[in-house]
Coordinates of C-alpha atoms in Angstrom, one line a residue:
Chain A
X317 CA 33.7 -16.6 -59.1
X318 CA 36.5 -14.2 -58.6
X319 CA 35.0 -11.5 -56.4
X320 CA 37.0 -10.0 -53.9
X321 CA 35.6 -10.6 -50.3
X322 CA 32.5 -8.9 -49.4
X323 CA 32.6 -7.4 -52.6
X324 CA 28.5 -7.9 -54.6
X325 CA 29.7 -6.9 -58.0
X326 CA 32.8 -6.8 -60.3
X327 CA 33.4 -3.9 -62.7
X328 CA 33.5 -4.7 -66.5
X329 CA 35.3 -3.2 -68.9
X330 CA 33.3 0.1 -70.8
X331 CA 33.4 3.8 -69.8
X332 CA 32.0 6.0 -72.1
X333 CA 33.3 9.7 -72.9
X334 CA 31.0 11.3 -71.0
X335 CA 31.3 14.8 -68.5
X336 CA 27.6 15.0 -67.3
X337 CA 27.1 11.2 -67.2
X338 CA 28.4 7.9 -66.6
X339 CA 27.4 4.5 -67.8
X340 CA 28.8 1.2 -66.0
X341 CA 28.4 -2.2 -66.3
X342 CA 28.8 -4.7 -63.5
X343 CA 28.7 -8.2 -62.9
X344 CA 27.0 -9.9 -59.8
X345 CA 26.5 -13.4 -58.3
X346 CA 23.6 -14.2 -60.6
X347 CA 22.7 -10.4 -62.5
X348 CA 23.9 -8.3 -64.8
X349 CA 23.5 -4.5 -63.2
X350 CA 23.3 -1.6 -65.6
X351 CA 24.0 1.6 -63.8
X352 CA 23.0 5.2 -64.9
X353 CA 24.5 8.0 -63.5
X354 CA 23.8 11.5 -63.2
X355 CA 27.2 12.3 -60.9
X356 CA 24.9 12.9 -57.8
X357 CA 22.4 9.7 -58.0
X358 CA 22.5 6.3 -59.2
X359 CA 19.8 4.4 -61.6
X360 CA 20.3 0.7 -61.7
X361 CA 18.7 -2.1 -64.1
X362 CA 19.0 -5.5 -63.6
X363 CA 19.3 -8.9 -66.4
X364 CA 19.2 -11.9 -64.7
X365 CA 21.8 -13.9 -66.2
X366 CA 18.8 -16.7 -66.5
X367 CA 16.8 -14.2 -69.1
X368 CA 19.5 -12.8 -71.1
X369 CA 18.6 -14.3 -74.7
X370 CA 20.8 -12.3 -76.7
X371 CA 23.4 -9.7 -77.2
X372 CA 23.2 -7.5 -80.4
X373 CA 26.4 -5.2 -81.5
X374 CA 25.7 -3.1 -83.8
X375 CA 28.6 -0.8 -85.5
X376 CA 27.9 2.8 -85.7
X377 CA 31.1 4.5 -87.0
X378 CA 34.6 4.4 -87.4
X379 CA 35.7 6.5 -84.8
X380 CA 33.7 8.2 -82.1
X381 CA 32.3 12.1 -82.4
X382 CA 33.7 13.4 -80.2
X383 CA 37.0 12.5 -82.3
X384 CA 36.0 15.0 -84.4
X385 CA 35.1 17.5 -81.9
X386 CA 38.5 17.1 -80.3
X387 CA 40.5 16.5 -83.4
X388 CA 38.9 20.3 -84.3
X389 CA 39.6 21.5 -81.0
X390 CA 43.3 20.5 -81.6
X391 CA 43.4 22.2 -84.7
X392 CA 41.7 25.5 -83.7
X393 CA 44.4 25.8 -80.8
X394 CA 47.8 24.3 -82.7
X395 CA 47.2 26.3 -85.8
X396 CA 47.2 29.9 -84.4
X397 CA 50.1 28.5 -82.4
X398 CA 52.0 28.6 -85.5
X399 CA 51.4 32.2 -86.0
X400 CA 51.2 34.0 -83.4
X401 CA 54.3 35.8 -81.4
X402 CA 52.7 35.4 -77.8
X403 CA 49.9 33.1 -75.8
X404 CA 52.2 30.0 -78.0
X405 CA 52.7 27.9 -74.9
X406 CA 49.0 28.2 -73.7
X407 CA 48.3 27.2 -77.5
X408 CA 50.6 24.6 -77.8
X409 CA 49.8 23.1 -74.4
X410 CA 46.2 23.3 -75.1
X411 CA 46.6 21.9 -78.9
X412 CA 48.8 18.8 -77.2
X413 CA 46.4 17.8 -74.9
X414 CA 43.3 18.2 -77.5
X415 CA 45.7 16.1 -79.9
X416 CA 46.6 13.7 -77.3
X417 CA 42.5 12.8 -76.9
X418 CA 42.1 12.9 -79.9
X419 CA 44.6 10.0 -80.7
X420 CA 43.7 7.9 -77.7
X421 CA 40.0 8.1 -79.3
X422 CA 41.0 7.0 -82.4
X423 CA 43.1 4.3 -81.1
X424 CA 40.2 2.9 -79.2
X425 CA 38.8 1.7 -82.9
X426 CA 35.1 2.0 -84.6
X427 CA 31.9 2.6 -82.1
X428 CA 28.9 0.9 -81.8
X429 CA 25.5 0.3 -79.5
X430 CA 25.2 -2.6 -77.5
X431 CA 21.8 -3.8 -76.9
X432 CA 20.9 -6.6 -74.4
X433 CA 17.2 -8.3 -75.6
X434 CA 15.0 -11.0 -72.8
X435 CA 11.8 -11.8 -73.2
X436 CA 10.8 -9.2 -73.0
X437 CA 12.5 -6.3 -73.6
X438 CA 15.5 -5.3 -75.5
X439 CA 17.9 -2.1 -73.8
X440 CA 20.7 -0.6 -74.9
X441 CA 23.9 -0.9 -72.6
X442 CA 25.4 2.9 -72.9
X443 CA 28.8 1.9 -71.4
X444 CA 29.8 -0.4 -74.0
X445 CA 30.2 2.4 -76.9
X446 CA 33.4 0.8 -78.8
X447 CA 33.6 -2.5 -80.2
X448 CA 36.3 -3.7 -78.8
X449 CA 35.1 -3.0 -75.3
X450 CA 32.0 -4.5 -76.1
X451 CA 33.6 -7.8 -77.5
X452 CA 35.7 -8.1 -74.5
X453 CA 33.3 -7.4 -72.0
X454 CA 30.8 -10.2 -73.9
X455 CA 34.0 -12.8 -73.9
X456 CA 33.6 -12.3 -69.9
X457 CA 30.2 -12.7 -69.6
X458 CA 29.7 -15.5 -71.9
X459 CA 30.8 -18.5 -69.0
X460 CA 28.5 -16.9 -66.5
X461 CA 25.6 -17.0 -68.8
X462 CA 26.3 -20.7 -69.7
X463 CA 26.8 -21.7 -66.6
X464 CA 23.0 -20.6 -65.7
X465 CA 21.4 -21.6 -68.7
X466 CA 24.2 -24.3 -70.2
X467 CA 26.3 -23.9 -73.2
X468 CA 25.5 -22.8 -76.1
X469 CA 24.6 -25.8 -79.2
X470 CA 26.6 -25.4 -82.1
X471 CA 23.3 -24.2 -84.2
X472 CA 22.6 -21.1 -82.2
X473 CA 26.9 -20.4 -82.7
X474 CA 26.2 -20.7 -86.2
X475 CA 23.6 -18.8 -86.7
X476 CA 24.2 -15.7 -88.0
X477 CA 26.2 -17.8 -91.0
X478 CA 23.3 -20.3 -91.8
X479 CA 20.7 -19.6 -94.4
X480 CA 17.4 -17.7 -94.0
X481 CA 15.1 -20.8 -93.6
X482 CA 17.0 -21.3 -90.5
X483 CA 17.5 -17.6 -89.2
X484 CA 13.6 -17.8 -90.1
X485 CA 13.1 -20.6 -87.3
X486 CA 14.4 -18.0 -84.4
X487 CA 11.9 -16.0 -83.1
X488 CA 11.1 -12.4 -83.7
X489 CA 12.8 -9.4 -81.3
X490 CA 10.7 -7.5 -79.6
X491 CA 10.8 -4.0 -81.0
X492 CA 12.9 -1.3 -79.4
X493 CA 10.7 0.1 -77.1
X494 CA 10.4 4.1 -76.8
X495 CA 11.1 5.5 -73.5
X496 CA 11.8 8.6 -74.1
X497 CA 9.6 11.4 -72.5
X498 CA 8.8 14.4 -74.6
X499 CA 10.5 17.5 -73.2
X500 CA 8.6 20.6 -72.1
X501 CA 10.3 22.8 -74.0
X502 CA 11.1 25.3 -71.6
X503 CA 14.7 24.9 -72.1
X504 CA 14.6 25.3 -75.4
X505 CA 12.4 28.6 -75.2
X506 CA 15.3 29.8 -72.8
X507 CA 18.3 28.9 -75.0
X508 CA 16.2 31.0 -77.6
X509 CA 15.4 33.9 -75.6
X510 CA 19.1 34.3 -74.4
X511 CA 20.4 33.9 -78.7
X512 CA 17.6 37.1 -78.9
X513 CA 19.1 39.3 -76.0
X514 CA 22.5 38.3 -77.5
X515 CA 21.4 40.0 -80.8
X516 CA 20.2 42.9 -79.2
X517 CA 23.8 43.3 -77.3
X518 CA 25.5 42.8 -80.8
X519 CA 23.2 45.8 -82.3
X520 CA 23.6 48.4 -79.0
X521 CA 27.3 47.1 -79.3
X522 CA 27.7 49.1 -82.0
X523 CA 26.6 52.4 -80.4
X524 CA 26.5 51.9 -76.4
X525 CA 30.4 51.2 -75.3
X526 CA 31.9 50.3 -72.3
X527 CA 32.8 47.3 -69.6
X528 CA 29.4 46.8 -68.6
X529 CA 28.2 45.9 -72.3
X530 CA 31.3 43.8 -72.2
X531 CA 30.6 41.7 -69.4
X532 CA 26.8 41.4 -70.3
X533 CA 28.1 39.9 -74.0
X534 CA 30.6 37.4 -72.1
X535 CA 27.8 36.9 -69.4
X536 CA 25.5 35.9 -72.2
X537 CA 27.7 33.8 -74.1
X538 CA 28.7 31.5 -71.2
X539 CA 25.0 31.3 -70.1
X540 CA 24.3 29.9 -74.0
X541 CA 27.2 27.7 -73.8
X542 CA 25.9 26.5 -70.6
X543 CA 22.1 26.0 -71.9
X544 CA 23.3 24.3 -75.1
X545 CA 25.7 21.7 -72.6
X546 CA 22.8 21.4 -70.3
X547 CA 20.1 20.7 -74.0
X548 CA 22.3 18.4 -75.4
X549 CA 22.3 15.7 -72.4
X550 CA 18.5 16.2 -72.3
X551 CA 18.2 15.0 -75.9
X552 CA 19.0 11.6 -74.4
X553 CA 16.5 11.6 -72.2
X554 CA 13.8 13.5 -73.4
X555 CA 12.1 13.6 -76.5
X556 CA 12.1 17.0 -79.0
X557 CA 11.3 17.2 -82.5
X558 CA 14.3 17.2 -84.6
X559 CA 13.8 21.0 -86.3
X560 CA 14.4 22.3 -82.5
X561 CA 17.8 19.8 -82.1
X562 CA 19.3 21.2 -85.6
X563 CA 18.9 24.6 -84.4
X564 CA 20.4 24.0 -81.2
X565 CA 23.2 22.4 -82.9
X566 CA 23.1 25.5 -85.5
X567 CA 23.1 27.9 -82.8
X568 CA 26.5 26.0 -80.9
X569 CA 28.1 25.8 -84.0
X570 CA 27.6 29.8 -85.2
X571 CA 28.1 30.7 -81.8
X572 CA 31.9 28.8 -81.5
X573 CA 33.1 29.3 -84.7
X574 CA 32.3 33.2 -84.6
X575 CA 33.7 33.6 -81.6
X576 CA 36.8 32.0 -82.3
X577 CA 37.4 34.1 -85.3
X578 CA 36.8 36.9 -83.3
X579 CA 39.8 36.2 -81.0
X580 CA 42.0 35.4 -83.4
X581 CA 41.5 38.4 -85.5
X582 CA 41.7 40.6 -82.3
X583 CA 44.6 38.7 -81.3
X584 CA 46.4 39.2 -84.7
X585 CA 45.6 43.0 -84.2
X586 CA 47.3 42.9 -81.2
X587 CA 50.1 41.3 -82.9
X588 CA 49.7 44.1 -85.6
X589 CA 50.3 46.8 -82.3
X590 CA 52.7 44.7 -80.8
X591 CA 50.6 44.4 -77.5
X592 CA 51.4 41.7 -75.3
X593 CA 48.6 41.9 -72.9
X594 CA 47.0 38.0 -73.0
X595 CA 42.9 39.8 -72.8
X596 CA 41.9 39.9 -76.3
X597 CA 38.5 39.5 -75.3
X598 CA 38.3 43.5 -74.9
X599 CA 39.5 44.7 -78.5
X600 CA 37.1 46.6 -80.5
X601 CA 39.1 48.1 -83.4
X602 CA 40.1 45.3 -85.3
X603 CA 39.4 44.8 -89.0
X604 CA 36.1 42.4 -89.5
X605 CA 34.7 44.0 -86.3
X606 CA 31.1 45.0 -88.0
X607 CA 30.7 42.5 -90.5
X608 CA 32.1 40.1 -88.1
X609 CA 29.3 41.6 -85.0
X610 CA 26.9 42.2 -87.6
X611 CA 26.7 38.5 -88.6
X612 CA 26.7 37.3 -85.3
X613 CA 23.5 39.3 -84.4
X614 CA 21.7 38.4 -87.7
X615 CA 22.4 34.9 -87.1
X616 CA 21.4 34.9 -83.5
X617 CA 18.5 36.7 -84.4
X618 CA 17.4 34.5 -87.0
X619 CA 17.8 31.1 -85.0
X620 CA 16.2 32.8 -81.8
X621 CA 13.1 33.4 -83.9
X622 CA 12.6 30.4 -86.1
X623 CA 13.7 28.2 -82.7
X624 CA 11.6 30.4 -80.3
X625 CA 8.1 30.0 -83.4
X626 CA 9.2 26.4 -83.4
X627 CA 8.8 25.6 -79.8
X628 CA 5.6 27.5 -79.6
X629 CA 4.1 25.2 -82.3
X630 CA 5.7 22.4 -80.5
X631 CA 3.9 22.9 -77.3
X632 CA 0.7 23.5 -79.0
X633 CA 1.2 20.0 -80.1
X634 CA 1.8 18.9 -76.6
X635 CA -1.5 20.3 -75.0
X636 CA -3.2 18.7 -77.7
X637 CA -5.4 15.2 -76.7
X638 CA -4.5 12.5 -77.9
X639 CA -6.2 10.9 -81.9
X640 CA -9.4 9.1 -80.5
X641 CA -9.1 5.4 -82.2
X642 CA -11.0 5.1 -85.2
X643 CA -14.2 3.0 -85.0
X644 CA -14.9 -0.3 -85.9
Chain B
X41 CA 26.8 -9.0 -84.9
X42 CA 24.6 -11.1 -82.8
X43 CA 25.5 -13.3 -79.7
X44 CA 22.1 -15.5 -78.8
X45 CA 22.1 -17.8 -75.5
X46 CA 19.7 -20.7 -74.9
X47 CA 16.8 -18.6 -73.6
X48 CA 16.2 -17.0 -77.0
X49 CA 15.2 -20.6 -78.0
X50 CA 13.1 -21.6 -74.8
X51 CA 9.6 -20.9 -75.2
X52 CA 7.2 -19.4 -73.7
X53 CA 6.5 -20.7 -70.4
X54 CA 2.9 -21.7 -68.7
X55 CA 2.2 -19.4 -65.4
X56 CA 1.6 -21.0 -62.3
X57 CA -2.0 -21.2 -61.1
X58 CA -2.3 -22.7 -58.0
X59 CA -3.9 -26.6 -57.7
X60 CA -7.3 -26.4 -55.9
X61 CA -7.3 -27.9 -51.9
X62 CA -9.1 -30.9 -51.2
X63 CA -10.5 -31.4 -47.5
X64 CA -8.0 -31.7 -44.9
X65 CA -5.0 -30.6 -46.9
X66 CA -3.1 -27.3 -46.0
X67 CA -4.4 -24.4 -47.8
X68 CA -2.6 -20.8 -49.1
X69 CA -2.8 -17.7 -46.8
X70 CA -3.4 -15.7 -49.1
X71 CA -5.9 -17.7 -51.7
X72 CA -7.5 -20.4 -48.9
X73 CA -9.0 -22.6 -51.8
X74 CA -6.1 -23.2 -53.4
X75 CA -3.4 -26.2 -52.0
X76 CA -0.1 -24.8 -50.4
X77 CA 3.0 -25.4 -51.7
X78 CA 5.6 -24.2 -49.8
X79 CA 6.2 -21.8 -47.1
X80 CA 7.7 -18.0 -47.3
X81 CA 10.9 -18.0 -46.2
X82 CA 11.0 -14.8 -44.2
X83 CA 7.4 -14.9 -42.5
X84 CA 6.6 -18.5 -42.6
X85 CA 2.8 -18.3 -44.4
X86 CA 1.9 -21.3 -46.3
X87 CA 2.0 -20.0 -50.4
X88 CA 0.2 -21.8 -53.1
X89 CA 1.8 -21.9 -56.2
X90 CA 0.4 -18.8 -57.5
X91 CA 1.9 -16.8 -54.5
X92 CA 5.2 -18.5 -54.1
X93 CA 7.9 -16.3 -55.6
X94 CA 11.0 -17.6 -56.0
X95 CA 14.2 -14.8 -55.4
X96 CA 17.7 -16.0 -55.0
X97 CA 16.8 -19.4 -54.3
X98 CA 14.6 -18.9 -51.6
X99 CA 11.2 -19.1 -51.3
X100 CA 9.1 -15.1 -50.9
X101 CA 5.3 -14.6 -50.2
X102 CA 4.5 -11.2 -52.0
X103 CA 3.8 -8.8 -48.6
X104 CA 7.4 -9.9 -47.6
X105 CA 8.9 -8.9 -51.1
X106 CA 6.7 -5.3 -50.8
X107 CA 7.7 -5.0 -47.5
X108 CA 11.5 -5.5 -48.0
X109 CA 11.3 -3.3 -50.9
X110 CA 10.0 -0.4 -49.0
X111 CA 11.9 -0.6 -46.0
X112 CA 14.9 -0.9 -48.4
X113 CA 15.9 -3.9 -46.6
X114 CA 17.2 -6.1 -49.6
X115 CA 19.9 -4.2 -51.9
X116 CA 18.6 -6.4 -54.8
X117 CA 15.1 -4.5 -54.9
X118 CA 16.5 -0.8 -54.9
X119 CA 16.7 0.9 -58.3
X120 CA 18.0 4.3 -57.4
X121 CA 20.5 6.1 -55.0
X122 CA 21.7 9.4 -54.0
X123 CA 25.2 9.5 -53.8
X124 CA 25.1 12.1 -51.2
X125 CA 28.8 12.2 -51.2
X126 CA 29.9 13.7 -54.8
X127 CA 26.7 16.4 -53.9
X128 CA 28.7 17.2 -50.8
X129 CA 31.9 17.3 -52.7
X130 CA 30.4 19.1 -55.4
X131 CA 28.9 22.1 -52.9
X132 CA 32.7 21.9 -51.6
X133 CA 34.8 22.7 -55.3
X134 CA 32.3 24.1 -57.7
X135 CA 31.1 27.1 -55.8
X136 CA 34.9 27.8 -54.7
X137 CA 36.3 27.6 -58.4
X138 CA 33.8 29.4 -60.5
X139 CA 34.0 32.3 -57.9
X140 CA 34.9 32.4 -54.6
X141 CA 32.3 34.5 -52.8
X142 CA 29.6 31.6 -53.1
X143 CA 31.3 29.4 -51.2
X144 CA 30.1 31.2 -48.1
X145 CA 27.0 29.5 -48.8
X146 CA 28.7 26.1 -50.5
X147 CA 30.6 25.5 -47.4
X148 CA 28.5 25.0 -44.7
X149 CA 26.2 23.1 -46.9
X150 CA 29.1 20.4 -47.8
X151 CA 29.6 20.2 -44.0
X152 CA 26.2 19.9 -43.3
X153 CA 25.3 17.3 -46.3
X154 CA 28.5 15.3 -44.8
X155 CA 27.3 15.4 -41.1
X156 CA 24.1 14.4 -42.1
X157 CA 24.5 11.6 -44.7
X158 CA 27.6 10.2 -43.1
X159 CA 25.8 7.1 -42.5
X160 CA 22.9 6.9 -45.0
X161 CA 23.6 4.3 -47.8
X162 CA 25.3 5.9 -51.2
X163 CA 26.2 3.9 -53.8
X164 CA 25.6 -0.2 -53.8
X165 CA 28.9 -0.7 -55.9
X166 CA 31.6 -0.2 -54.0
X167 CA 32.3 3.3 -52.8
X168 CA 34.7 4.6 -50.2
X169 CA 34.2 8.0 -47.7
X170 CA 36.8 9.3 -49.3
X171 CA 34.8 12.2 -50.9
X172 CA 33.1 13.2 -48.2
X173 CA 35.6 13.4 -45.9
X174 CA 37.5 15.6 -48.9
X175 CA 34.5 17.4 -48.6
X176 CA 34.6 18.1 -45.0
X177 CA 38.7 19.0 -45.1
X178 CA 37.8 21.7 -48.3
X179 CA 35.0 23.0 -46.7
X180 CA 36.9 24.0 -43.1
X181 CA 39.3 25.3 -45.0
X182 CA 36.9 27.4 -46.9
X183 CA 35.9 28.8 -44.1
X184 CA 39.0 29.3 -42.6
X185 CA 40.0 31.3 -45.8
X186 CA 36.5 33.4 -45.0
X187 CA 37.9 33.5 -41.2
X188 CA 41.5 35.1 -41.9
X189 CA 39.9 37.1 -44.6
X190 CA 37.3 38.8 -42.5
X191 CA 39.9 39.2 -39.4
X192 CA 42.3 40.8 -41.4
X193 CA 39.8 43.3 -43.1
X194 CA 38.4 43.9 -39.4
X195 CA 42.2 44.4 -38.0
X196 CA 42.6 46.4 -41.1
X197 CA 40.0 49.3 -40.2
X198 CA 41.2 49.2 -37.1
X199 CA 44.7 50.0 -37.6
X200 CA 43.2 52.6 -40.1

């Protein structure tokens, strides 16, 4: 074994792109440890190298999505950059490094899930997200395995090529179990209620002026942004029906691309004025201002309602008992 | 794609059930009627084969496995840790660079979380102190900051 001195485990290869959490795999003396982690506490699974039956790869996409994510990021920063007079190195430094990601993402090749099946069970290994990672990481492992439960005959390396009959012989996976929880829904009912307050602002923005309604809009949007980050790692955890995840996706989407195109057309009318101040976040007098406000607040209003009715329902169904069985 | 091992093909194996005692032969501590098989390797109790668990290659009677899981005494039974050193680090940055005034109460608390859990266990992979002695340098000098900040307001009025 090539462990350092006093050292229980050895890192594999696999990181996923991940800011809230953090997948590893590592390799012990006889176990394969699966580590979950939340940044501020550690969940571990073990596979015994004895029960590990099979590895299953399966290929999920070309590139990654958050490929896209970044390769739009890039976009929304480098194409402004083209136009405008002023805030062109924040632009271009930002568009760069969004670019940069993006190209190191799609140079790390198609995705895929990586599930680990014994006896009985059958997990998916989060850290190994690419194929290429995964492949390597399974080249490593492979010896260690063999070693425990002796090489592999040449019929189980051939069979995913031979016919059915004989794929037929080998038996049957146990099914992917389901371990997610189902969620309360109480962050969902708070992402909801802070879209209706933010339609409300948008309305009294039209009338009430001032800083103070300025920093409650900005105060509300980064508290949104912040519930939608904080929704999105609970999908993977917790269970929600899928209406309430498209709206939460709806309402990140709306919310992003309306407030980008509110700071670049305030930062055009700035151009317009030839003011060089950076703050754009301020200007109120630039053309698309209502429709642009009045869109926002319909929207919001209309996703806060239909997603707040939605998780109302869905909590109905979560005090509800459980189907008795049906009789004999 | 699909990697299989032997074990996929092993079937499924008989559990053990203990052979009854006859007269005069050593019986299990924990089930007398049955014949003991081997001994635990941590508290010495005869195990019949029903009891006899077998982890890393040595021989465990099931109170000894409970026990060393609950007294956290074998590594190889824990399942979850609090890596008490990114919290400390995290109550010494986050609370500084959102806005400053919170880290009156950030501070402290990464000093005390870094007193305090200095020794407890934090990760089983391999993990330095690293962080929480970054913690402990940030947060002194957070409070430093606070120090100067409040003197020079203080010496400030006065001079006024």
């Amino acid at each position: 074994m090539k462990w350092r001195s006093g050292r229980r485990y050895r890192r594999l290869p696999g990181r996923p792109f991940s800011v809230f959490s953090r997948a590893s795999l590592w390799l012990g003396e006889d176990h394969l440890l699966s580590v979950q982690s939340n940044r501020f506490s550690e969940d571990y699974r073990r596979y015994y190298l004895r029960d590990i039956q099979a590895f299953i790869l399966e290929r999920t996409g070309p590139v990654s999505l958050w490929t896209y994510s970044m390769g739009a990021l890039a976009a929304g920063f480098l194409a402004p950059g083209l136009f405008f007079d002023f805030q062109k190195t924040f632009l271009w430094v930002m568009g760069g490094l969004s670019l940069g990601i993006t190209l190191y993402l799609i140079a790390l090749g198609p995705t895929c899930s990586c599930y680990i099946q014994t006896a009985v069970s059958r997990e998916e290994l989060r850290s190994l997200r690419w194929m290429r990672t995964a492949e390597k990481t399974l080249r490593i492992i492979q010896p260690y395995i063999e070693q425990v439960q002796g090489p592999m005959t040449v019929e189980i390396a051939a069979l995913p090529t031979e016919p059915p009959e004989v794929r037929a012989q080998v038996p049957t996976p146990p099914p992917l179990p389901t371990r997610k929880q189902p969620d309360s829904g109480w962050g969902y009912a708070l992402l909801f209620v802070l879209l209706l307050l933010d339609a409300l602002h948008s309305y009294l923005s039209f009338t009430v002026k001032g800083t103070a309604m300025n920093v409650a809009g900005w105060t509300l949007l980064i508290a949104e942004m912040a519930c939608v980050v904080w929704l999105t790692v609970r999908f993977r955890r917790f269970d929600i029906p899928g209406s309430i995840r498209a709206l939460v996706f709806a309402a990140l989407i709306i919310t992003a691309a309306l407030t980008y195109t509110a700071n670049l057309l305030a930062t055009f009318e700035k151009q317009r004025q030839h003011d060089f101040t950076p703050a754009t976040v301020f200007v109120e007098n630039y053309p698309g201002y209502v429709p642009l406000h009045v869109t926002a607040a319909a929207a919001d209003g209309i996703i806060a309602a239909a997603g707040l009715l939605l998780v109302v329902r869905y909590r109905r169904t979560l005090r509800r008992p459980p189907p008795l069985p049906a009789p004999q | 794609m699909v990697r299989a091992f032997p074990a996929l093909f092993a079937g499924p194996q008989a559990a053990a059930t203990g052979e009854v005692s006859l007269a005069g032969e050593a019986g299990c501590f924990y089930h007398a009627e049955k014949r003991a098989v081997v001994t635990c390797h941590q508290c010495g109790r005869f195990l019949c084969a029903l009891c006899r668990v077998e982890f890393k290659g040595q021989d465990w009677c099931p109170g000894c496995l409970e026990s060393s899981s609950r007294k956290r005494k074998q590594v190889d039974f824990e399942n979850h840790r609090v890596l008490y050193d990114s919290a400390a680090l995290a109550f010494a940055t986050f609370p500084f660079l959102l806005f400053f005034w919170p880290s009156v109460i950030g501070a402290p608390l990464a000093l005390y979380v870094s007193i305090r859990y200095w020794k407890a266990p934090t990760s089983i992979l391999p993990r330095t102190k690293v962080r929480f002695l970054l913690a402990i340098v940030l947060a002194l000098g957070q409070l430093g900051l606070m120090g100067f900040i409040i003197y020079a307001i203080v010496n400030a009025r006065r001079l006024a």
